[in-house]
């Protein structure tokens, strides 16, 4: 309890109509209230830029913590306004806030900003992770366009690590399916292979998929934005029990899918991501991880023939209304599998397009449960919002209790 004996109070601010924001806010609220806290939750209209009234309400209600799981575009306005109003309580968010935009927005303000995320570049527990970090930084510094797309620095965003893993999981599934199908390989075989795949060399931890197509994860990283805005500092890892078992397979019936291009000896992997719009910054970082992985591994031997793996990048503009056209362009490019998106709403909105084309999609950092729920062609390699919400609620609760 607070010093006056009242229950700890969280002020939660989410964007109306934003699937990710509302879903994570709801998960946090449920978990925080279950711990015994009280929550004041409010929503704001899309394209809001003035958050002063909302933040003042948090101050007036003497909130112990503000949880604002919104886009970095929202954060770029919200954080300076929080500083102007003198917000003293911690401000927390989910995985989207691990961005240079957040560092720039709170630098030298005195704000205490925390986020949960999927990976920490300073985690040396895994040799695969260390090799990825060193190689990715060298690649960024040797490529000015990539360096700029990363925010003008060589900080390794967690979504870049996830993008790297997603590409390598796709390649592993293609290779596994090709071992049994040879030149008769189709996208259906690739989807089938994903269900029973074990990928041990992922930089974000071993990847296996459960019966909903979600990676079985039990850990999140909590990070704090450094006071000078130079980096994110590791705070702790937060684990929860995950008893999910790996899927045993899935029957796609008589689905035909996309056939292997034996004429051009080419395999297309679609990259369905926001390069523009509210999530453009994060989308670019996710793409960078994918492109780096492709630069290291872009040839597959199938039935004695060498196939070149090419990326086809389609910008969904961070908007759900662009989803079908952006996903359709990937289908038209002959992709055998698609990766993405950064942003749950656009991922959900594209699910039917990929399913109708009978090509699997691997969600990279889209955390809303509905991405895979009922979508048998959609997989995901990151943790989900109910997990992330409970992690941040527990972290907030522990922080208030220790104050």
CSV table of C-alpha atoms in Angstrom, one decimal:
chain,number,residue,atom,x,y,z
A,1,UNK,CA,0.0,0.0,0.0
A,2,UNK,CA,1.0,3.6,-0.4
A,3,UNK,CA,2.2,5.6,2.7
A,4,UNK,CA,-1.4,6.8,3.3
A,5,UNK,CA,-2.7,3.2,3.4
A,6,UNK,CA,-4.4,3.4,0.0
A,7,UNK,CA,-3.9,0.8,-2.7
A,8,UNK,CA,-1.2,1.7,-5.4
A,9,UNK,CA,-2.7,3.5,-8.3
A,10,UNK,CA,-1.8,3.3,-12.0
A,11,UNK,CA,-2.9,5.7,-14.6
A,12,UNK,CA,-3.2,3.9,-18.0
A,13,UNK,CA,-3.5,5.8,-21.3
A,14,UNK,CA,-4.3,4.1,-24.6
A,15,UNK,CA,-5.2,5.1,-28.1
A,16,UNK,CA,-8.8,4.6,-29.3
A,17,UNK,CA,-8.9,2.1,-32.2
A,18,UNK,CA,-5.3,0.9,-31.8
A,19,UNK,CA,-5.3,-2.8,-31.4
A,20,UNK,CA,-1.9,-3.0,-29.8
A,21,UNK,CA,-2.4,-0.1,-27.4
A,22,UNK,CA,-5.8,-1.1,-26.2
A,23,UNK,CA,-4.9,-4.8,-25.9
A,24,UNK,CA,-1.7,-4.2,-23.8
A,25,UNK,CA,-3.5,-1.5,-21.7
A,26,UNK,CA,-6.2,-4.0,-20.9
A,27,UNK,CA,-3.8,-6.8,-20.0
A,28,UNK,CA,-1.9,-4.4,-17.7
A,29,UNK,CA,-5.1,-3.3,-16.0
A,30,UNK,CA,-6.2,-6.8,-15.4
A,31,UNK,CA,-2.9,-7.9,-13.9
A,32,UNK,CA,-2.4,-4.7,-11.8
A,33,UNK,CA,-5.9,-4.9,-10.3
A,34,UNK,CA,-5.4,-8.6,-9.6
A,35,UNK,CA,-2.3,-7.7,-7.5
A,36,UNK,CA,-4.5,-5.4,-5.5
A,37,UNK,CA,-3.9,-2.0,-7.2
A,38,UNK,CA,-6.4,0.4,-8.6
A,39,UNK,CA,-6.4,1.6,-12.2
A,40,UNK,CA,-7.7,4.8,-13.9
A,41,UNK,CA,-7.8,4.0,-17.6
A,42,UNK,CA,-8.5,6.6,-20.3
A,43,UNK,CA,-8.3,6.6,-24.1
A,44,UNK,CA,-7.5,9.4,-26.6
A,45,UNK,CA,-8.5,9.9,-30.2
A,46,UNK,CA,-6.0,9.0,-33.0
A,47,UNK,CA,-3.8,11.9,-34.1
A,48,UNK,CA,-3.9,13.5,-30.7
A,49,UNK,CA,-0.8,15.6,-30.1
A,50,UNK,CA,-1.6,17.4,-26.8
A,51,UNK,CA,-1.7,15.1,-23.8
A,52,UNK,CA,-1.4,17.7,-21.1
A,53,UNK,CA,-5.0,17.2,-19.8
A,54,UNK,CA,-4.5,13.5,-19.5
A,55,UNK,CA,-1.1,13.9,-17.8
A,56,UNK,CA,-2.5,16.5,-15.4
A,57,UNK,CA,-5.3,14.1,-14.4
A,58,UNK,CA,-2.6,11.5,-13.6
A,59,UNK,CA,-0.9,14.1,-11.4
A,60,UNK,CA,-4.1,15.2,-9.8
A,61,UNK,CA,-5.0,11.6,-8.9
A,62,UNK,CA,-1.5,11.1,-7.4
A,63,UNK,CA,-0.8,8.2,-9.7
A,64,UNK,CA,2.1,6.0,-8.6
A,65,UNK,CA,2.9,5.0,-12.2
A,66,UNK,CA,1.8,5.9,-15.7
A,67,UNK,CA,1.4,3.1,-18.2
A,68,UNK,CA,1.2,4.4,-21.8
A,69,UNK,CA,1.5,1.5,-24.3
A,70,UNK,CA,1.4,3.7,-27.4
A,71,UNK,CA,3.4,4.3,-30.6
A,72,UNK,CA,6.7,6.2,-30.6
A,73,UNK,CA,4.9,9.0,-32.5
A,74,UNK,CA,2.6,9.5,-29.5
A,75,UNK,CA,5.5,9.2,-27.1
A,76,UNK,CA,7.4,12.0,-29.0
A,77,UNK,CA,4.7,14.4,-27.9
A,78,UNK,CA,3.7,12.8,-24.6
A,79,UNK,CA,7.2,12.7,-23.0
A,80,UNK,CA,8.2,16.4,-23.4
A,81,UNK,CA,4.7,17.4,-22.1
A,82,UNK,CA,5.1,15.1,-19.1
A,83,UNK,CA,8.4,16.9,-18.4
A,84,UNK,CA,6.8,20.3,-18.8
A,85,UNK,CA,4.1,19.4,-16.3
A,86,UNK,CA,6.6,18.0,-13.8
A,87,UNK,CA,5.5,14.4,-13.8
A,88,UNK,CA,7.6,12.6,-11.2
A,89,UNK,CA,6.2,9.1,-11.2
A,90,UNK,CA,7.6,6.4,-13.5
A,91,UNK,CA,6.3,6.3,-17.0
A,92,UNK,CA,6.1,2.8,-18.5
A,93,UNK,CA,5.2,1.2,-21.8
A,94,UNK,CA,5.6,-1.9,-23.8
A,95,UNK,CA,8.0,-3.1,-26.5
A,96,UNK,CA,7.3,-0.2,-28.9
A,97,UNK,CA,9.1,2.3,-26.7
A,98,UNK,CA,12.5,0.7,-27.2
A,99,UNK,CA,13.4,3.3,-29.8
A,100,UNK,CA,15.8,6.2,-30.3
A,101,UNK,CA,12.7,8.4,-30.5
A,102,UNK,CA,12.1,7.7,-26.8
A,103,UNK,CA,15.7,8.4,-25.9
A,104,UNK,CA,15.5,11.7,-27.8
A,105,UNK,CA,12.2,12.6,-26.2
A,106,UNK,CA,13.2,12.2,-22.6
A,107,UNK,CA,16.9,13.1,-22.8
A,108,UNK,CA,18.0,15.4,-19.9
A,109,UNK,CA,14.4,15.8,-18.7
A,110,UNK,CA,14.6,13.9,-15.4
A,111,UNK,CA,11.8,11.6,-16.4
A,112,UNK,CA,11.9,7.9,-15.4
A,113,UNK,CA,11.0,5.9,-18.5
A,114,UNK,CA,10.8,2.1,-18.6
A,115,UNK,CA,9.8,-0.4,-21.2
A,116,UNK,CA,9.5,-4.2,-21.6
A,117,UNK,CA,11.2,-5.8,-24.6
A,118,UNK,CA,12.4,-9.0,-26.2
A,119,UNK,CA,16.2,-8.8,-26.2
A,120,UNK,CA,19.1,-6.9,-24.6
A,121,UNK,CA,22.3,-6.4,-26.7
A,122,UNK,CA,24.4,-6.6,-23.5
A,123,UNK,CA,23.1,-10.1,-22.6
A,124,UNK,CA,26.2,-12.2,-23.2
A,125,UNK,CA,24.6,-15.5,-22.0
A,126,UNK,CA,24.2,-16.7,-25.5
A,127,UNK,CA,27.1,-16.9,-28.0
A,128,UNK,CA,24.6,-16.6,-30.9
A,129,UNK,CA,23.3,-13.4,-29.4
A,130,UNK,CA,26.9,-12.0,-29.0
A,131,UNK,CA,27.8,-12.9,-32.5
A,132,UNK,CA,24.6,-11.3,-33.8
A,133,UNK,CA,25.2,-8.0,-31.9
A,134,UNK,CA,28.8,-7.7,-33.1
A,135,UNK,CA,28.0,-8.5,-36.7
A,136,UNK,CA,24.9,-6.4,-36.8
A,137,UNK,CA,26.7,-3.3,-35.5
A,138,UNK,CA,29.5,-3.8,-38.0
A,139,UNK,CA,26.9,-4.1,-40.8
A,140,UNK,CA,25.1,-1.0,-39.7
A,141,UNK,CA,28.3,1.0,-39.5
A,142,UNK,CA,29.3,-0.1,-43.0
A,143,UNK,CA,26.0,0.8,-44.5
A,144,UNK,CA,24.9,4.5,-44.2
A,145,UNK,CA,21.3,3.8,-45.3
A,146,UNK,CA,20.9,1.1,-42.8
A,147,UNK,CA,22.6,3.2,-40.1
A,148,UNK,CA,20.1,6.0,-40.8
A,149,UNK,CA,17.1,3.7,-40.8
A,150,UNK,CA,18.3,2.5,-37.4
A,151,UNK,CA,17.9,6.0,-36.0
A,152,UNK,CA,21.4,7.3,-36.8
A,153,UNK,CA,23.1,5.0,-34.3
A,154,UNK,CA,24.2,1.4,-33.9
A,155,UNK,CA,22.1,0.6,-30.9
A,156,UNK,CA,20.6,-2.9,-31.4
A,157,UNK,CA,16.8,-2.7,-31.1
A,158,UNK,CA,15.1,-5.9,-29.8
A,159,UNK,CA,12.9,-5.9,-33.0
A,160,UNK,CA,16.0,-6.1,-35.1
A,161,UNK,CA,17.0,-9.2,-33.2
A,162,UNK,CA,13.5,-10.6,-33.7
A,163,UNK,CA,13.6,-9.8,-37.4
A,164,UNK,CA,16.9,-11.7,-37.7
A,165,UNK,CA,15.4,-14.7,-35.9
A,166,UNK,CA,12.2,-14.6,-38.0
A,167,UNK,CA,14.2,-14.8,-41.2
A,168,UNK,CA,16.3,-17.7,-39.9
A,169,UNK,CA,13.3,-19.6,-38.7
A,170,UNK,CA,11.7,-19.2,-42.1
A,171,UNK,CA,14.9,-20.5,-43.8
A,172,UNK,CA,15.0,-23.4,-41.4
A,173,UNK,CA,11.4,-24.3,-42.2
A,174,UNK,CA,12.1,-24.1,-46.0
A,175,UNK,CA,15.1,-26.3,-45.6
A,176,UNK,CA,13.3,-28.8,-43.5
A,177,UNK,CA,10.4,-29.0,-45.9
A,178,UNK,CA,12.7,-29.3,-48.9
A,179,UNK,CA,14.4,-32.3,-47.4
A,180,UNK,CA,11.3,-34.4,-47.8
A,181,UNK,CA,9.6,-32.6,-50.7
A,182,UNK,CA,12.5,-31.7,-52.9
A,183,UNK,CA,11.6,-29.7,-56.0
A,184,UNK,CA,7.9,-30.4,-55.3
A,185,UNK,CA,8.1,-28.0,-52.3
A,186,UNK,CA,5.2,-25.6,-51.8
A,187,UNK,CA,4.3,-23.0,-49.3
A,188,UNK,CA,2.0,-25.5,-47.6
A,189,UNK,CA,5.0,-27.7,-46.8
A,190,UNK,CA,6.8,-24.7,-45.3
A,191,UNK,CA,3.8,-23.9,-43.1
A,192,UNK,CA,3.6,-27.6,-42.0
A,193,UNK,CA,7.3,-27.6,-41.2
A,194,UNK,CA,6.9,-24.6,-38.9
A,195,UNK,CA,4.6,-26.4,-36.5
A,196,UNK,CA,7.2,-29.0,-35.5
A,197,UNK,CA,10.3,-26.9,-36.0
A,198,UNK,CA,12.8,-26.5,-33.2
A,199,UNK,CA,15.3,-23.6,-33.8
A,200,UNK,CA,18.0,-23.6,-31.2
A,201,UNK,CA,20.2,-20.9,-32.5
A,202,UNK,CA,17.8,-18.0,-32.2
A,203,UNK,CA,19.4,-14.9,-30.6
A,204,UNK,CA,16.2,-14.2,-28.6
A,205,UNK,CA,16.1,-17.8,-27.3
A,206,UNK,CA,15.0,-21.2,-28.6
A,207,UNK,CA,11.9,-21.1,-30.8
A,208,UNK,CA,9.2,-23.7,-30.9
A,209,UNK,CA,5.5,-23.0,-31.7
A,210,UNK,CA,2.6,-24.1,-29.6
A,211,UNK,CA,-0.9,-25.1,-30.8
A,212,UNK,CA,-1.8,-21.5,-31.7
A,213,UNK,CA,1.4,-20.9,-33.6
A,214,UNK,CA,2.9,-18.8,-30.9
A,215,UNK,CA,6.5,-19.2,-29.8
A,216,UNK,CA,6.8,-20.6,-26.3
A,217,UNK,CA,8.4,-17.7,-24.3
A,218,UNK,CA,8.8,-17.2,-20.6
A,219,UNK,CA,11.0,-14.1,-20.2
A,220,UNK,CA,10.9,-10.4,-20.9
A,221,UNK,CA,13.6,-7.7,-20.4
A,222,UNK,CA,12.9,-4.5,-18.5
A,223,UNK,CA,14.9,-1.5,-19.6
A,224,UNK,CA,15.2,2.1,-18.5
A,225,UNK,CA,16.0,5.0,-20.8
A,226,UNK,CA,19.3,6.5,-19.6
A,227,UNK,CA,19.0,10.0,-18.1
A,228,UNK,CA,21.1,11.5,-20.9
A,229,UNK,CA,19.2,9.8,-23.6
A,230,UNK,CA,22.2,7.9,-24.9
A,231,UNK,CA,20.9,4.3,-24.4
A,232,UNK,CA,18.6,1.9,-22.7
A,233,UNK,CA,20.0,0.5,-19.5
A,234,UNK,CA,19.2,-3.1,-18.5
A,235,UNK,CA,17.1,-3.3,-15.3
A,236,UNK,CA,16.1,-6.9,-14.9
A,237,UNK,CA,14.7,-9.9,-16.6
A,238,UNK,CA,11.1,-10.9,-15.6
A,239,UNK,CA,10.0,-14.5,-16.0
A,240,UNK,CA,6.7,-16.2,-15.7
A,241,UNK,CA,5.8,-19.9,-15.9
A,242,UNK,CA,4.9,-21.1,-19.4
A,243,UNK,CA,3.7,-24.7,-19.6
A,244,UNK,CA,2.8,-24.6,-23.3
A,245,UNK,CA,3.9,-27.7,-25.3
A,246,UNK,CA,5.1,-27.7,-28.8
A,247,UNK,CA,2.5,-28.3,-31.5
A,248,UNK,CA,2.5,-31.8,-33.1
A,249,UNK,CA,1.6,-30.6,-36.5
A,250,UNK,CA,-1.4,-29.2,-38.5
A,251,UNK,CA,-3.5,-30.6,-41.3
A,252,UNK,CA,-4.0,-28.2,-44.2
A,253,UNK,CA,-6.0,-30.7,-46.1
A,254,UNK,CA,-5.8,-30.3,-49.9
A,255,UNK,CA,-4.3,-26.8,-49.9
A,256,UNK,CA,-2.1,-26.3,-52.9
A,257,UNK,CA,-0.2,-23.1,-51.9
A,258,UNK,CA,2.6,-21.5,-53.9
A,259,UNK,CA,4.9,-23.9,-55.8
A,260,UNK,CA,8.7,-23.6,-55.8
A,261,UNK,CA,10.0,-21.5,-58.7
A,262,UNK,CA,12.1,-24.2,-60.5
A,263,UNK,CA,12.5,-22.0,-63.6
A,264,UNK,CA,14.2,-19.0,-62.0
A,265,UNK,CA,15.6,-20.9,-59.1
A,266,UNK,CA,14.4,-18.2,-56.8
A,267,UNK,CA,12.6,-18.2,-53.4
A,268,UNK,CA,10.8,-15.0,-52.4
A,269,UNK,CA,10.3,-14.1,-48.7
A,270,UNK,CA,7.8,-11.3,-48.2
A,271,UNK,CA,8.6,-8.6,-45.7
A,272,UNK,CA,5.3,-7.0,-44.6
A,273,UNK,CA,6.3,-4.0,-42.5
A,274,UNK,CA,5.6,-0.3,-41.9
A,275,UNK,CA,8.3,1.9,-43.4
A,276,UNK,CA,6.1,5.0,-43.0
A,277,UNK,CA,3.4,6.2,-40.5
A,278,UNK,CA,3.3,6.0,-36.7
A,279,UNK,CA,5.3,2.7,-36.6
A,280,UNK,CA,7.7,3.4,-39.4
A,281,UNK,CA,10.7,3.8,-37.1
A,282,UNK,CA,10.2,0.4,-35.5
A,283,UNK,CA,9.3,-1.2,-38.8
A,284,UNK,CA,12.5,-0.1,-40.4
A,285,UNK,CA,14.5,-1.6,-37.5
A,286,UNK,CA,12.6,-4.9,-37.9
A,287,UNK,CA,13.4,-4.9,-41.6
A,288,UNK,CA,17.1,-4.2,-40.8
A,289,UNK,CA,17.3,-7.4,-38.8
A,290,UNK,CA,15.7,-9.3,-41.7
A,291,UNK,CA,18.0,-7.8,-44.3
A,292,UNK,CA,21.1,-8.5,-42.2
A,293,UNK,CA,20.1,-12.2,-41.9
A,294,UNK,CA,19.5,-12.3,-45.7
A,295,UNK,CA,23.0,-10.9,-46.3
A,296,UNK,CA,24.5,-13.8,-44.3
A,297,UNK,CA,22.3,-16.6,-45.7
A,298,UNK,CA,20.6,-16.3,-49.1
A,299,UNK,CA,21.2,-19.7,-50.8
A,300,UNK,CA,19.3,-22.9,-50.4
A,301,UNK,CA,20.2,-26.2,-52.1
A,302,UNK,CA,17.1,-28.2,-53.1
A,303,UNK,CA,17.3,-31.5,-55.0
A,304,UNK,CA,20.8,-30.7,-56.2
A,305,UNK,CA,20.0,-27.2,-57.4
A,306,UNK,CA,20.9,-23.9,-55.8
A,307,UNK,CA,18.1,-21.4,-55.2
A,308,UNK,CA,18.6,-17.7,-54.4
A,309,UNK,CA,16.5,-16.2,-51.6
A,310,UNK,CA,15.2,-12.7,-52.3
A,311,UNK,CA,13.3,-10.3,-50.1
A,312,UNK,CA,10.2,-8.5,-51.3
A,313,UNK,CA,9.5,-5.6,-48.9
A,314,UNK,CA,6.0,-4.1,-48.9
A,315,UNK,CA,5.1,-1.0,-46.8
A,316,UNK,CA,1.8,-1.2,-45.0
A,317,UNK,CA,2.2,2.4,-43.8
A,318,UNK,CA,1.2,1.5,-40.2
A,319,UNK,CA,-2.5,1.5,-41.3
A,320,UNK,CA,-4.9,-1.3,-41.2
A,321,UNK,CA,-6.7,0.0,-44.3
A,322,UNK,CA,-3.5,-0.6,-46.2
A,323,UNK,CA,-3.1,-4.2,-45.0
A,324,UNK,CA,-4.9,-6.0,-47.9
A,325,UNK,CA,-3.1,-4.2,-50.7
A,326,UNK,CA,0.3,-4.4,-49.0
A,327,UNK,CA,-0.1,-8.1,-48.3
A,328,UNK,CA,-1.5,-8.8,-51.7
A,329,UNK,CA,1.6,-7.3,-53.4
A,330,UNK,CA,3.6,-9.9,-51.4
A,331,UNK,CA,1.4,-12.6,-52.7
A,332,UNK,CA,1.7,-11.3,-56.3
A,333,UNK,CA,5.5,-11.3,-55.9
A,334,UNK,CA,5.2,-15.1,-55.5
A,335,UNK,CA,6.4,-15.2,-51.9
A,336,UNK,CA,6.5,-18.6,-50.3
A,337,UNK,CA,6.4,-17.1,-46.8
A,338,UNK,CA,6.0,-13.6,-45.3
A,339,UNK,CA,7.5,-11.9,-42.2
A,340,UNK,CA,5.9,-9.2,-40.1
A,341,UNK,CA,4.5,-6.9,-39.1
A,342,UNK,CA,5.6,-4.5,-36.5
A,343,UNK,CA,2.1,-3.6,-35.2
A,344,UNK,CA,-0.6,-6.0,-34.3
A,345,UNK,CA,-3.6,-4.3,-36.0
A,346,UNK,CA,-2.0,-4.4,-39.5
A,347,UNK,CA,-0.9,-8.0,-38.9
A,348,UNK,CA,-4.4,-9.1,-38.0
A,349,UNK,CA,-5.8,-7.2,-41.0
A,350,UNK,CA,-3.5,-9.1,-43.4
A,351,UNK,CA,-4.1,-12.6,-42.0
A,352,UNK,CA,-6.9,-13.5,-44.3
A,353,UNK,CA,-5.0,-12.4,-47.4
A,354,UNK,CA,-2.1,-14.6,-46.5
A,355,UNK,CA,-4.4,-17.5,-45.6
A,356,UNK,CA,-6.3,-17.2,-48.9
A,357,UNK,CA,-3.0,-17.4,-50.8
A,358,UNK,CA,-2.0,-20.4,-48.5
A,359,UNK,CA,1.3,-18.9,-47.5
A,360,UNK,CA,2.5,-18.8,-43.9
A,361,UNK,CA,3.3,-15.6,-42.2
A,362,UNK,CA,5.6,-15.2,-39.2
A,363,UNK,CA,4.7,-12.3,-36.9
A,364,UNK,CA,7.9,-10.7,-35.6
A,365,UNK,CA,6.9,-8.3,-32.8
A,366,UNK,CA,3.1,-8.1,-33.1
A,367,UNK,CA,2.0,-9.0,-29.6
A,368,UNK,CA,-1.8,-9.0,-29.6
A,369,UNK,CA,-3.2,-12.5,-29.1
A,370,UNK,CA,-5.6,-12.1,-32.0
A,371,UNK,CA,-2.8,-12.2,-34.6
A,372,UNK,CA,-2.6,-16.0,-34.4
A,373,UNK,CA,-5.9,-16.8,-32.7
A,374,UNK,CA,-8.0,-18.6,-35.3
A,375,UNK,CA,-5.4,-17.8,-38.0
A,376,UNK,CA,-3.8,-21.2,-38.9
A,377,UNK,CA,-1.3,-19.7,-41.4
A,378,UNK,CA,0.0,-17.0,-38.9
A,379,UNK,CA,2.9,-17.8,-36.5
A,380,UNK,CA,4.7,-15.5,-34.1
A,381,UNK,CA,8.2,-15.5,-32.5
A,382,UNK,CA,7.6,-13.0,-29.8
A,383,UNK,CA,5.7,-13.0,-26.5
A,384,UNK,CA,2.1,-11.9,-26.2
A,385,UNK,CA,0.4,-8.9,-24.6
A,386,UNK,CA,-1.2,-10.9,-21.7
A,387,UNK,CA,2.3,-11.9,-20.8
A,388,UNK,CA,3.8,-8.5,-21.4
A,389,UNK,CA,1.0,-6.8,-19.5
A,390,UNK,CA,1.5,-9.0,-16.5
A,391,UNK,CA,5.2,-8.5,-16.5
A,392,UNK,CA,4.9,-4.7,-16.5
A,393,UNK,CA,2.1,-4.8,-13.9
A,394,UNK,CA,4.3,-6.8,-11.6
A,395,UNK,CA,7.3,-4.6,-12.2
A,396,UNK,CA,5.2,-1.5,-11.5
A,397,UNK,CA,3.8,-3.1,-8.4
A,398,UNK,CA,7.2,-4.0,-7.1
A,399,UNK,CA,8.6,-0.6,-7.8
A,400,UNK,CA,5.7,1.1,-5.9
A,401,UNK,CA,6.1,-1.3,-3.0
A,402,UNK,CA,9.8,-0.5,-2.7
A,403,UNK,CA,9.3,3.2,-2.8
